[in-house]
CSV table of C-alpha atoms in Angstrom, one decimal:
chain,number,residue,atom,x,y,z
A,235,MET,CA,57.0,65.6,-56.3
A,236,LEU,CA,55.8,62.0,-56.1
A,237,LEU,CA,52.3,61.1,-57.1
A,238,ILE,CA,51.3,58.4,-54.5
A,239,ARG,CA,48.2,56.1,-54.9
A,240,CYS,CA,46.7,55.7,-51.4
A,241,PRO,CA,44.8,52.4,-51.4
A,242,TRP,CA,41.8,54.2,-50.0
A,243,CYS,CA,42.0,57.7,-51.4
A,244,GLY,CA,43.6,57.2,-54.8
A,245,PRO,CA,46.4,59.2,-56.3
A,246,ARG,CA,47.5,62.2,-54.1
A,247,ASP,CA,50.5,64.5,-53.9
A,248,GLU,CA,53.5,63.4,-51.9
A,249,ILE,CA,53.1,66.4,-49.4
A,250,GLU,CA,50.1,64.7,-47.9
A,251,PHE,CA,52.2,61.7,-46.9
A,252,ARG,CA,54.8,60.7,-44.3
A,253,TYR,CA,57.4,58.1,-45.0
A,254,GLY,CA,57.7,55.1,-42.8
A,255,GLY,CA,60.8,53.3,-44.0
A,256,GLN,CA,61.1,49.6,-44.7
A,257,ALA,CA,58.0,47.5,-44.5
A,258,GLY,CA,57.6,44.0,-42.9
A,259,LEU,CA,59.9,44.5,-39.9
A,260,THR,CA,58.5,42.5,-37.0
A,261,TYR,CA,58.9,43.4,-33.4
A,262,PRO,CA,60.6,40.5,-31.6
A,263,PRO,CA,57.8,38.5,-29.9
A,264,ASP,CA,60.0,38.1,-26.7
A,265,PRO,CA,62.3,41.2,-26.8
A,266,GLU,CA,63.9,40.3,-23.5
A,267,ALA,CA,65.0,36.9,-24.9
A,268,VAL,CA,67.0,38.3,-27.9
A,269,SER,CA,70.7,38.8,-28.0
A,270,ASP,CA,72.3,42.2,-28.4
A,271,GLU,CA,73.1,41.3,-32.1
A,272,GLU,CA,69.4,40.4,-32.7
A,273,TRP,CA,68.2,43.5,-31.1
A,274,ALA,CA,70.6,45.7,-33.1
A,275,ASP,CA,69.4,43.9,-36.2
A,276,TYR,CA,65.7,44.6,-35.4
A,277,LEU,CA,66.4,48.2,-34.3
A,278,PHE,CA,69.1,49.5,-36.7
A,279,MET,CA,69.9,47.2,-39.6
A,280,ARG,CA,67.8,47.9,-42.8
A,281,ASP,CA,67.6,46.8,-46.3
A,282,ASN,CA,68.7,49.6,-48.6
A,283,PRO,CA,68.4,48.2,-52.1
A,284,LYS,CA,68.8,50.0,-55.4
A,285,GLY,CA,65.7,48.7,-57.0
A,286,PRO,CA,62.3,47.5,-55.7
A,287,PHE,CA,61.9,48.2,-52.1
A,288,ARG,CA,58.9,47.3,-49.8
A,289,GLU,CA,58.2,50.4,-47.7
A,290,ARG,CA,55.5,52.0,-45.5
A,291,TRP,CA,53.7,55.3,-46.1
A,292,PHE,CA,51.2,57.2,-43.9
A,293,HIS,CA,48.5,59.3,-45.5
A,294,ALA,CA,48.9,62.0,-42.8
A,295,ALA,CA,46.8,64.7,-44.5
A,296,GLY,CA,44.2,62.4,-45.9
A,297,CYS,CA,42.6,59.2,-44.5
A,298,ARG,CA,45.4,59.0,-41.8
A,299,ARG,CA,46.0,55.3,-42.6
A,300,TRP,CA,49.2,53.5,-43.1
A,301,PHE,CA,49.8,51.4,-46.2
A,302,ASN,CA,52.6,49.6,-48.0
A,303,ALA,CA,54.2,50.3,-51.3
A,304,VAL,CA,56.8,48.6,-53.6
A,305,ARG,CA,58.8,51.4,-55.1
A,306,ASP,CA,61.9,51.3,-57.3
A,307,THR,CA,64.5,53.3,-55.4
A,308,ALA,CA,66.6,53.6,-58.6
A,309,THR,CA,63.9,55.6,-60.4
A,310,HIS,CA,61.6,56.5,-57.5
A,311,ARG,CA,58.7,55.0,-59.5
A,312,PHE,CA,55.9,53.3,-57.5
A,313,ILE,CA,55.4,49.7,-58.7
A,314,SER,CA,52.4,49.1,-56.4
A,315,THR,CA,50.7,50.3,-53.2
A,316,TYR,CA,48.5,48.0,-51.1
A,317,ARG,CA,46.8,47.7,-47.8
A,318,LEU,CA,48.5,46.3,-44.7
A,319,ASP,CA,46.3,43.2,-44.8
A,320,GLU,CA,47.1,42.5,-48.5
A,321,GLU,CA,50.1,40.8,-50.1
A,322,PRO,CA,52.0,43.0,-52.6
A,323,PRO,CA,50.4,42.5,-56.1
A,324,ALA,CA,52.5,40.1,-58.2
B,66,MET,CA,101.0,68.5,-72.5
B,67,ASP,CA,97.8,66.6,-72.0
B,68,GLU,CA,95.6,68.6,-69.7
B,69,ARG,CA,95.1,65.4,-67.6
B,70,THR,CA,98.8,64.8,-66.9
B,71,ARG,CA,99.0,68.0,-64.9
B,72,TYR,CA,96.7,66.2,-62.5
B,73,TRP,CA,96.6,62.5,-61.8
B,74,ARG,CA,98.1,59.8,-64.0
B,75,PRO,CA,95.4,57.8,-65.9
B,76,ALA,CA,96.0,54.2,-64.8
B,77,GLU,CA,95.1,50.7,-66.0
B,78,PRO,CA,94.5,48.4,-63.0
B,79,LYS,CA,97.3,45.9,-62.1
B,80,PRO,CA,96.2,42.4,-61.2
B,81,SER,CA,96.9,43.0,-57.5
B,82,TYR,CA,97.5,45.6,-54.9
B,83,ASP,CA,98.2,45.9,-51.2
B,84,VAL,CA,95.0,48.1,-50.8
B,85,VAL,CA,92.1,48.6,-53.2
B,86,ILE,CA,89.8,51.5,-52.3
B,87,VAL,CA,86.3,51.3,-53.8
B,88,GLY,CA,85.1,54.9,-54.5
B,89,GLY,CA,87.0,57.8,-56.1
B,90,GLY,CA,85.2,60.6,-54.2
B,91,GLY,CA,86.7,62.9,-51.6
B,92,HIS,CA,87.0,60.3,-48.8
B,93,GLY,CA,88.4,57.6,-51.0
B,94,LEU,CA,91.0,59.9,-52.5
B,95,SER,CA,92.1,61.4,-49.2
B,96,THR,CA,92.3,57.8,-47.8
B,97,ALA,CA,94.7,56.9,-50.7
B,98,TYR,CA,96.7,60.0,-50.1
B,99,TYR,CA,97.2,59.5,-46.4
B,100,LEU,CA,98.0,55.8,-46.8
B,101,ALA,CA,100.8,56.8,-49.2
B,102,LYS,CA,101.9,59.9,-47.4
B,103,ASN,CA,101.6,59.0,-43.7
B,104,HIS,CA,102.2,55.3,-43.9
B,105,GLY,CA,104.3,54.7,-46.9
B,106,ILE,CA,101.6,52.4,-48.4
B,107,THR,CA,101.8,53.3,-52.1
B,108,ASP,CA,100.6,50.0,-53.7
B,109,VAL,CA,97.1,51.3,-53.7
B,110,CYS,CA,94.4,51.4,-56.3
B,111,VAL,CA,91.3,53.6,-56.2
B,112,VAL,CA,88.5,52.3,-58.4
B,113,GLU,CA,85.7,54.6,-59.4
B,114,LYS,CA,82.6,53.5,-61.4
B,115,GLY,CA,82.1,56.9,-62.9
B,116,TRP,CA,84.5,59.8,-63.3
B,117,LEU,CA,86.6,61.1,-60.4
B,118,ALA,CA,84.7,62.9,-57.7
B,119,GLY,CA,81.5,63.0,-59.7
B,120,GLY,CA,79.2,61.8,-56.9
B,121,ASN,CA,78.5,63.7,-53.7
B,122,MET,CA,81.9,65.4,-54.0
B,123,ALA,CA,80.5,67.3,-57.0
B,124,ARG,CA,77.1,67.9,-55.2
B,125,ASN,CA,77.7,69.2,-51.8
B,126,THR,CA,77.5,72.8,-50.5
B,127,THR,CA,81.2,72.9,-49.5
B,128,ILE,CA,80.6,73.9,-45.9
B,129,ILE,CA,83.4,73.2,-43.4
B,130,ARG,CA,83.1,73.3,-39.6
B,131,SER,CA,83.8,71.3,-36.5
B,132,ASN,CA,81.2,72.5,-34.0
B,133,TYR,CA,79.8,69.1,-33.1
B,134,LEU,CA,78.4,68.4,-29.7
B,135,TRP,CA,79.9,65.0,-28.7
B,136,ASP,CA,83.5,64.4,-27.8
B,137,GLU,CA,84.0,61.7,-30.5
B,138,SER,CA,82.6,64.0,-33.2
B,139,ALA,CA,84.5,67.0,-32.0
B,140,ALA,CA,87.7,65.0,-32.1
B,141,ILE,CA,87.4,63.8,-35.7
B,142,TYR,CA,85.9,66.9,-37.2
B,143,GLU,CA,88.3,69.2,-35.4
B,144,HIS,CA,91.2,67.1,-36.6
B,145,SER,CA,89.7,67.5,-40.0
B,146,LEU,CA,89.4,71.2,-39.7
B,147,LYS,CA,93.1,71.4,-38.6
B,148,LEU,CA,94.0,69.4,-41.7
B,149,TRP,CA,92.0,71.8,-43.8
B,150,GLU,CA,94.0,74.7,-42.3
B,151,GLY,CA,97.2,73.3,-43.7
B,152,LEU,CA,95.9,71.6,-46.8
B,153,GLU,CA,96.7,74.1,-49.5
B,154,ASP,CA,100.3,74.0,-48.4
B,155,GLU,CA,100.4,70.3,-47.9
B,156,LEU,CA,98.9,69.5,-51.3
B,157,GLY,CA,100.5,72.5,-53.1
B,158,ALA,CA,97.2,73.5,-54.6
B,159,ASP,CA,94.8,76.5,-54.3
B,160,LEU,CA,91.6,75.1,-52.8
B,161,GLN,CA,89.8,78.4,-52.4
B,162,PHE,CA,89.7,77.5,-48.7
B,163,SER,CA,88.0,80.4,-46.9
B,164,GLN,CA,87.5,80.6,-43.2
B,165,ARG,CA,84.7,83.1,-43.5
B,166,GLY,CA,82.8,81.9,-40.4
B,167,VAL,CA,79.8,79.6,-40.0
B,168,MET,CA,76.7,80.8,-38.1
B,169,ASN,CA,74.1,78.3,-36.9
B,170,LEU,CA,70.9,80.2,-36.1
B,171,ALA,CA,68.6,79.5,-33.1
B,172,HIS,CA,64.8,80.1,-33.6
B,173,ASP,CA,63.2,79.1,-30.3
B,174,LEU,CA,64.0,78.5,-26.7
B,175,GLY,CA,65.0,74.8,-27.3
B,176,ASP,CA,67.4,75.9,-30.1
B,177,VAL,CA,68.9,78.6,-27.9
B,178,ARG,CA,69.5,76.1,-25.0
B,179,SER,CA,71.0,73.4,-27.2
B,180,SER,CA,73.1,76.0,-29.1
B,181,VAL,CA,74.6,77.5,-25.9
B,182,ARG,CA,75.2,74.0,-24.6
B,183,ARG,CA,77.0,73.1,-27.9
B,184,VAL,CA,79.1,76.3,-27.6
B,185,GLU,CA,80.3,75.2,-24.1
B,186,ALA,CA,80.9,71.7,-25.2
B,187,ASN,CA,82.9,72.9,-28.2
B,188,ARG,CA,85.0,75.1,-26.0
B,189,LEU,CA,85.8,72.3,-23.6
B,190,ASN,CA,87.0,70.3,-26.6
B,191,GLY,CA,89.2,73.1,-27.9
B,192,VAL,CA,86.8,73.9,-30.8
B,193,ASP,CA,86.3,77.6,-31.3
B,194,ALA,CA,82.7,78.7,-30.6
B,195,GLU,CA,80.8,81.8,-29.7
B,196,TRP,CA,77.2,82.6,-28.8
B,197,LEU,CA,75.7,85.6,-30.6
B,198,THR,CA,72.6,87.5,-29.7
B,199,SER,CA,70.3,88.5,-32.5
B,200,GLU,CA,71.9,91.9,-32.6
B,201,ASP,CA,75.3,90.2,-32.9
B,202,VAL,CA,74.0,88.1,-35.7
B,203,GLN,CA,72.9,91.2,-37.6
B,204,ALA,CA,76.3,92.8,-37.0
B,205,PHE,CA,78.1,89.8,-38.3
B,206,CYS,CA,75.7,89.3,-41.3
B,207,PRO,CA,73.6,92.4,-42.0
B,208,ILE,CA,71.2,90.9,-44.5
B,209,VAL,CA,69.7,88.5,-41.9
B,210,ASN,CA,66.2,89.5,-40.9
B,211,ILE,CA,66.1,89.7,-37.1
B,212,SER,CA,62.6,91.0,-36.8
B,213,PRO,CA,60.7,89.1,-34.1
B,214,ASP,CA,57.6,89.3,-36.3
B,215,VAL,CA,58.3,86.3,-38.5
B,216,ARG,CA,57.6,82.6,-38.5
B,217,TYR,CA,61.1,81.6,-37.4
B,218,PRO,CA,62.5,84.6,-35.5
B,219,VAL,CA,66.3,84.7,-35.0
B,220,LEU,CA,66.9,84.5,-31.3
B,221,GLY,CA,70.7,84.2,-31.7
B,222,ALA,CA,73.3,82.0,-33.3
B,223,THR,CA,76.4,80.0,-32.6
B,224,LEU,CA,79.4,81.2,-34.6
B,225,GLN,CA,82.5,79.2,-35.5
B,226,ARG,CA,84.9,81.8,-37.0
B,227,ARG,CA,87.3,79.1,-38.2
B,228,GLY,CA,84.5,77.4,-40.2
B,229,GLY,CA,84.0,78.3,-43.9
B,230,VAL,CA,84.0,76.8,-47.4
B,231,ALA,CA,86.4,75.4,-50.0
B,232,ARG,CA,86.1,74.6,-53.7
B,233,HIS,CA,85.0,71.0,-53.7
B,234,ASP,CA,86.3,69.9,-57.1
B,235,LYS,CA,89.7,71.4,-56.4
B,236,VAL,CA,90.0,69.4,-53.2
B,237,ALA,CA,89.3,66.1,-55.0
B,238,TRP,CA,91.7,67.0,-57.8
B,239,ALA,CA,94.5,68.0,-55.4
B,240,TYR,CA,94.1,64.8,-53.3
B,241,ALA,CA,94.0,62.7,-56.5
B,242,THR,CA,97.1,64.4,-58.0
B,243,ALA,CA,99.1,64.2,-54.8
B,244,ALA,CA,98.2,60.5,-54.3
B,245,SER,CA,99.0,59.8,-57.9
B,246,ASN,CA,102.4,61.4,-57.6
B,247,LEU,CA,103.1,59.1,-54.7
B,248,GLY,CA,102.3,56.1,-56.8
B,249,VAL,CA,98.6,55.4,-56.2
B,250,ASP,CA,96.7,54.2,-59.3
B,251,ILE,CA,93.4,55.9,-59.9
B,252,VAL,CA,91.1,53.9,-62.2
B,253,GLU,CA,88.0,55.7,-63.4
B,254,HIS,CA,85.0,54.1,-65.2
B,255,SER,CA,85.5,50.8,-63.5
B,256,GLU,CA,82.5,49.5,-61.6
B,257,VAL,CA,82.8,46.9,-58.9
B,258,THR,CA,80.5,44.0,-59.8
B,259,ALA,CA,81.5,41.4,-57.1
B,260,PHE,CA,84.1,40.7,-54.5
B,261,VAL,CA,86.9,38.1,-54.7
B,262,ARG,CA,86.3,35.7,-51.8
B,263,GLY,CA,89.2,33.6,-50.4
B,264,ALA,CA,89.5,31.0,-47.6
B,265,GLY,CA,86.9,31.4,-44.9
B,266,GLY,CA,85.0,34.0,-47.0
B,267,ARG,CA,87.9,36.5,-46.6
B,268,VAL,CA,87.5,39.4,-49.1
B,269,GLU,CA,90.6,39.4,-51.4
B,270,GLY,CA,89.8,42.1,-53.9
B,271,VAL,CA,87.1,43.0,-56.4
B,272,GLU,CA,85.7,42.0,-59.7
B,273,THR,CA,85.3,45.1,-61.9
B,274,THR,CA,84.2,46.0,-65.4
B,275,GLN,CA,87.9,46.2,-66.1
B,276,GLY,CA,88.7,42.8,-64.7
B,277,THR,CA,89.8,41.3,-61.4
B,278,ILE,CA,91.8,43.3,-58.9
B,279,ARG,CA,93.1,41.4,-56.0
B,280,ALA,CA,94.1,43.1,-52.8
B,281,ASN,CA,95.2,42.3,-49.2
B,282,THR,CA,92.7,45.0,-47.9
B,283,THR,CA,89.6,46.1,-49.6
B,284,ALA,CA,88.2,49.4,-48.4
B,285,LEU,CA,84.6,50.5,-49.3
B,286,VAL,CA,84.3,54.3,-49.4
B,287,ALA,CA,81.2,54.5,-51.6
B,288,ALA,CA,78.8,56.8,-49.8
B,289,GLY,CA,75.3,56.4,-51.1
B,290,HIS,CA,76.1,53.1,-52.8
B,291,THR,CA,77.7,51.4,-49.8
B,292,SER,CA,74.7,49.3,-49.0
B,293,VAL,CA,74.6,48.0,-52.6
B,294,LEU,CA,78.2,46.9,-52.4
B,295,ALA,CA,77.8,45.5,-48.9
B,296,ALA,CA,74.9,43.4,-50.0
B,297,MET,CA,77.2,41.6,-52.5
B,298,VAL,CA,78.9,40.0,-49.4
B,299,GLY,CA,75.7,39.6,-47.5
B,300,LEU,CA,76.4,42.5,-45.1
B,301,ARG,CA,73.4,44.4,-43.9
B,302,LEU,CA,74.2,47.9,-42.6
B,303,PRO,CA,72.3,50.5,-40.6
B,304,LEU,CA,72.2,52.8,-43.6
B,305,GLN,CA,69.5,54.3,-45.6
B,306,SER,CA,70.3,56.2,-48.9
B,307,HIS,CA,68.3,59.4,-49.4
B,308,PRO,CA,68.3,62.2,-51.9
B,309,LEU,CA,69.8,65.4,-50.6
B,310,GLN,CA,69.1,68.5,-52.7
B,311,ALA,CA,70.9,71.7,-53.2
B,312,LEU,CA,70.6,74.6,-55.5
B,313,VAL,CA,72.4,77.7,-56.8
B,314,SER,CA,71.0,81.1,-57.9
B,315,ALA,CA,72.1,83.1,-60.7
B,316,LEU,CA,75.2,85.3,-60.2
B,317,TYR,CA,75.0,88.3,-57.9
B,318,GLU,CA,77.2,91.0,-56.5
B,319,PRO,CA,78.8,90.0,-53.1
B,320,ILE,CA,76.1,90.2,-50.5
B,321,LEU,CA,76.9,87.4,-48.1
B,322,ASP,CA,80.4,86.9,-46.8
B,323,CYS,CA,79.8,84.1,-44.3
B,324,VAL,CA,78.0,80.8,-44.1
B,325,VAL,CA,74.5,80.9,-42.4
B,326,MET,CA,72.8,77.6,-41.4
B,327,SER,CA,69.5,77.0,-39.8
B,328,ASN,CA,68.5,73.6,-38.3
B,329,ALA,CA,64.9,74.4,-37.7
B,330,VAL,CA,64.1,75.5,-41.2
B,331,HIS,CA,66.6,73.3,-43.0
B,332,VAL,CA,68.4,75.8,-45.1
B,333,TYR,CA,72.1,76.7,-45.3
B,334,VAL,CA,73.6,79.2,-47.6
B,335,SER,CA,76.8,80.8,-48.7
B,336,GLN,CA,77.9,82.8,-51.7
B,337,ALA,CA,80.4,81.3,-54.1
B,338,ASP,CA,83.3,83.4,-55.2
B,339,LYS,CA,81.7,83.6,-58.7
B,340,GLY,CA,78.5,85.1,-57.2
B,341,GLU,CA,76.0,82.2,-57.0
B,342,LEU,CA,74.1,81.8,-53.7
B,343,VAL,CA,74.6,78.2,-52.8
B,344,MET,CA,71.9,76.6,-50.7
B,345,GLY,CA,71.2,73.2,-49.3
B,346,ALA,CA,68.1,71.6,-48.0
B,347,GLY,CA,67.2,68.7,-45.7
B,348,ILE,CA,67.0,65.2,-47.1
B,349,ASP,CA,64.0,63.9,-49.0
B,350,ALA,CA,62.2,61.6,-46.6
B,351,TYR,CA,62.2,58.5,-48.8
B,352,ASN,CA,65.0,56.2,-49.8
B,353,GLY,CA,66.3,57.0,-53.3
B,354,TYR,CA,69.2,56.5,-55.6
B,355,ALA,CA,68.0,58.6,-58.5
B,356,GLN,CA,70.1,61.7,-57.7
B,357,ARG,CA,67.0,63.9,-57.8
B,358,GLY,CA,64.4,64.9,-55.1
B,359,SER,CA,61.0,66.3,-54.8
B,360,PHE,CA,60.4,70.0,-55.6
B,361,HIS,CA,58.4,70.7,-52.5
B,362,VAL,CA,61.6,70.3,-50.5
B,363,ILE,CA,63.2,73.1,-52.5
B,364,GLU,CA,60.0,75.1,-52.1
B,365,HIS,CA,60.0,74.7,-48.3
B,366,GLN,CA,63.7,75.6,-48.1
B,367,MET,CA,63.2,78.7,-50.3
B,368,ALA,CA,60.3,79.9,-48.1
B,369,ALA,CA,62.5,79.8,-45.1
B,370,ALA,CA,65.5,81.4,-46.9
B,371,LEU,CA,63.3,84.3,-48.1
B,372,GLU,CA,62.1,84.9,-44.6
B,373,LEU,CA,65.6,84.9,-43.2
B,374,PHE,CA,67.0,86.9,-46.1
B,375,PRO,CA,64.3,89.2,-47.6
B,376,VAL,CA,66.8,90.5,-50.1
B,377,PHE,CA,66.9,87.1,-51.8
B,378,GLU,CA,63.4,87.8,-53.2
B,379,HIS,CA,65.2,89.3,-56.2
B,380,ALA,CA,67.3,86.2,-56.8
B,381,SER,CA,66.4,83.7,-59.4
B,382,LEU,CA,67.0,80.0,-59.3
B,383,LEU,CA,69.7,78.7,-61.7
B,384,ARG,CA,69.9,75.0,-61.0
B,385,THR,CA,68.9,72.3,-58.5
B,386,TRP,CA,70.4,68.9,-58.1
B,387,ALA,CA,70.6,66.0,-55.6
B,388,GLY,CA,73.3,63.7,-54.3
B,389,ILE,CA,72.7,60.3,-52.6
B,390,VAL,CA,73.5,60.4,-48.9
B,391,ASP,CA,73.9,57.3,-46.7
B,392,VAL,CA,72.5,58.2,-43.3
B,393,CYS,CA,73.0,56.3,-40.1
B,394,PRO,CA,70.4,56.2,-37.3
B,395,ASP,CA,72.7,58.4,-35.1
B,396,ALA,CA,73.7,60.8,-37.9
B,397,SER,CA,77.4,59.7,-37.4
B,398,PRO,CA,79.6,57.8,-39.8
B,399,ILE,CA,80.8,54.1,-39.8
B,400,VAL,CA,84.6,53.9,-40.0
B,401,GLY,CA,86.0,50.5,-39.1
B,402,PRO,CA,86.5,46.8,-39.9
B,403,THR,CA,83.6,44.6,-40.8
B,404,PRO,CA,82.8,41.1,-39.6
B,405,ILE,CA,84.3,39.9,-42.9
B,406,ASP,CA,88.1,39.6,-42.9
B,407,GLY,CA,89.9,41.8,-45.3
B,408,LEU,CA,87.0,44.3,-45.7
B,409,TYR,CA,86.9,47.7,-44.2
B,410,LEU,CA,84.1,50.4,-44.2
B,411,ASN,CA,84.1,54.1,-44.4
B,412,CYS,CA,80.6,55.3,-44.9
B,413,GLY,CA,77.5,56.8,-43.3
B,414,TRP,CA,78.8,60.4,-43.5
B,415,GLY,CA,75.2,61.2,-44.5
B,416,THR,CA,74.7,64.9,-45.1
B,417,GLY,CA,77.9,66.1,-43.6
B,418,GLY,CA,80.8,64.4,-45.4
B,419,PHE,CA,82.5,67.2,-47.3
B,420,LYS,CA,83.9,68.9,-44.2
B,421,ALA,CA,85.3,65.5,-43.0
B,422,THR,CA,87.2,64.8,-46.2
B,423,PRO,CA,90.7,65.2,-44.8
B,424,GLY,CA,90.0,63.8,-41.4
B,425,SER,CA,88.0,60.8,-42.6
B,426,GLY,CA,90.8,59.8,-45.0
B,427,TRP,CA,93.5,60.4,-42.3
B,428,ALA,CA,91.8,58.3,-39.7
B,429,PHE,CA,90.8,55.5,-42.1
B,430,ALA,CA,94.3,55.3,-43.6
B,431,GLU,CA,95.7,55.0,-40.0
B,432,LEU,CA,93.2,52.2,-39.3
B,433,ILE,CA,94.0,50.3,-42.5
B,434,ALA,CA,97.8,50.8,-42.0
B,435,THR,CA,98.2,50.1,-38.3
B,436,GLY,CA,95.0,48.2,-37.4
B,437,ALA,CA,93.8,50.9,-35.0
B,438,SER,CA,92.8,54.6,-35.0
B,439,GLU,CA,91.8,56.5,-31.9
B,440,LEU,CA,89.8,58.9,-34.0
B,441,ALA,CA,87.9,56.1,-35.8
B,442,ARG,CA,87.4,53.7,-33.0
B,443,PRO,CA,84.1,55.1,-31.7
B,444,TYR,CA,82.7,54.9,-35.2
B,445,GLU,CA,83.0,51.1,-35.6
B,446,LEU,CA,79.9,49.2,-36.8
B,447,GLU,CA,79.9,47.5,-33.4
B,448,ARG,CA,78.4,50.5,-31.7
B,449,PHE,CA,74.9,49.6,-33.0
B,450,THR,CA,75.2,46.4,-31.0
B,451,THR,CA,76.8,47.8,-27.8
B,452,GLY,CA,74.5,50.8,-27.9
B,453,ALA,CA,77.4,53.3,-27.7
B,454,LEU,CA,75.7,55.6,-30.4
B,455,ILE,CA,77.1,59.0,-31.1
B,456,ASP,CA,73.8,60.8,-31.4
B,457,GLU,CA,74.4,63.9,-33.5
B,458,HIS,CA,70.9,64.1,-34.7
B,459,GLY,CA,69.7,67.5,-33.5
B,460,ALA,CA,72.8,67.9,-31.4
B,461,ALA,CA,75.1,69.1,-34.1
B,462,ALA,CA,73.3,71.7,-36.1
B,463,VAL,CA,71.5,69.1,-38.1
B,464,ALA,CA,71.5,70.7,-41.5
B,465,HIS,CA,75.0,69.5,-42.1
């Protein structure tokens, strides 16, 4: 089980969290103006690196807040977790 | 005689081939076999970064069935099941293929409705399917607990009698041997590090740890690592790679002579010929390439299994493991060309690839050889732009 450091609650067991997939995806500001390709890109296409990955987590059984993480998908090790209004630590 | 020569020929890569297949798992090997057998294309190389069939082909729970909801799925999975039914004869190998029946349990009214709907859809598509009441379930599999007084009561089940299991390693070895005998080169321990690019960005082969291999057609059949390879040519796919865990118990006397699956509680179980109970779980939620998952997933799966099969309380866990499954948003695969000339994709089989091993290779070979495959056409990457998804999430007895 992963030990996840919630930016507000500190290190907690993985079972308290829900996974939110890739972080930093932005909703098209004018969705009706985008092409089918751009819409598909927003809706379905995702980065899927073997290595550091910026992703979202939700502390469902804790503070119930979303936050971001950088985690190495090759090892599952968390590199950092940070609030949504923060940049990932260097 | 060298033990290995009874199987496939060890091969050194030639400088060029007609087709190079990246990935020596079940689907890559069956693609190579059907290219050679059905289409006479024998100038084929399968490159595998590890040992043959050491990825998901070594890690699945060997379940075979074709009871998918949608027409496109029923077509390719049923074609696959029909190939399974003749595969031991075709490949001249014992695959321990056993059509012992696959039951998918229904635990609530929603399950019952979608299950009955799937049975009817299957029948319309010529796929054998039956609806069983809870009493029928117990008659078919006496150790299932059908008491209404449990967290996930068994309200009934769908049954595909032609479904079953096969010995995964033997399937890979038989395809490899048959392909090799037809002239296909199988190169193990050779990792693709880049693609050879030609005029207009055309993919013209691969750079590997054993040198450059040029090819007219390059086919990616790399399951969980497909995104990593695709990223080398700047191709972004609707795939996420997740750990998918499974486990075996210690050896026991025969107590379970069919396959039992449950969507709602994410457990599926059969008993291997040797006696282990083989159980699979749902995917771990996060992306991961580490071939291991979190233990709470196993715990959750065991809790459900114990309630369904109280007799399992005496069983002890022998081993758990995980594979890396590439999952599409609609839980259906991607089989087709790419926007990059010379490059084809067969991926996204997610949690359900083993059963499709023959059909996937058959259709992909047809596509590569002739430029079109009726079975594969609905699975092109383009569906994510057109919106013609084949949504098997929830429809097709999820716990693949």
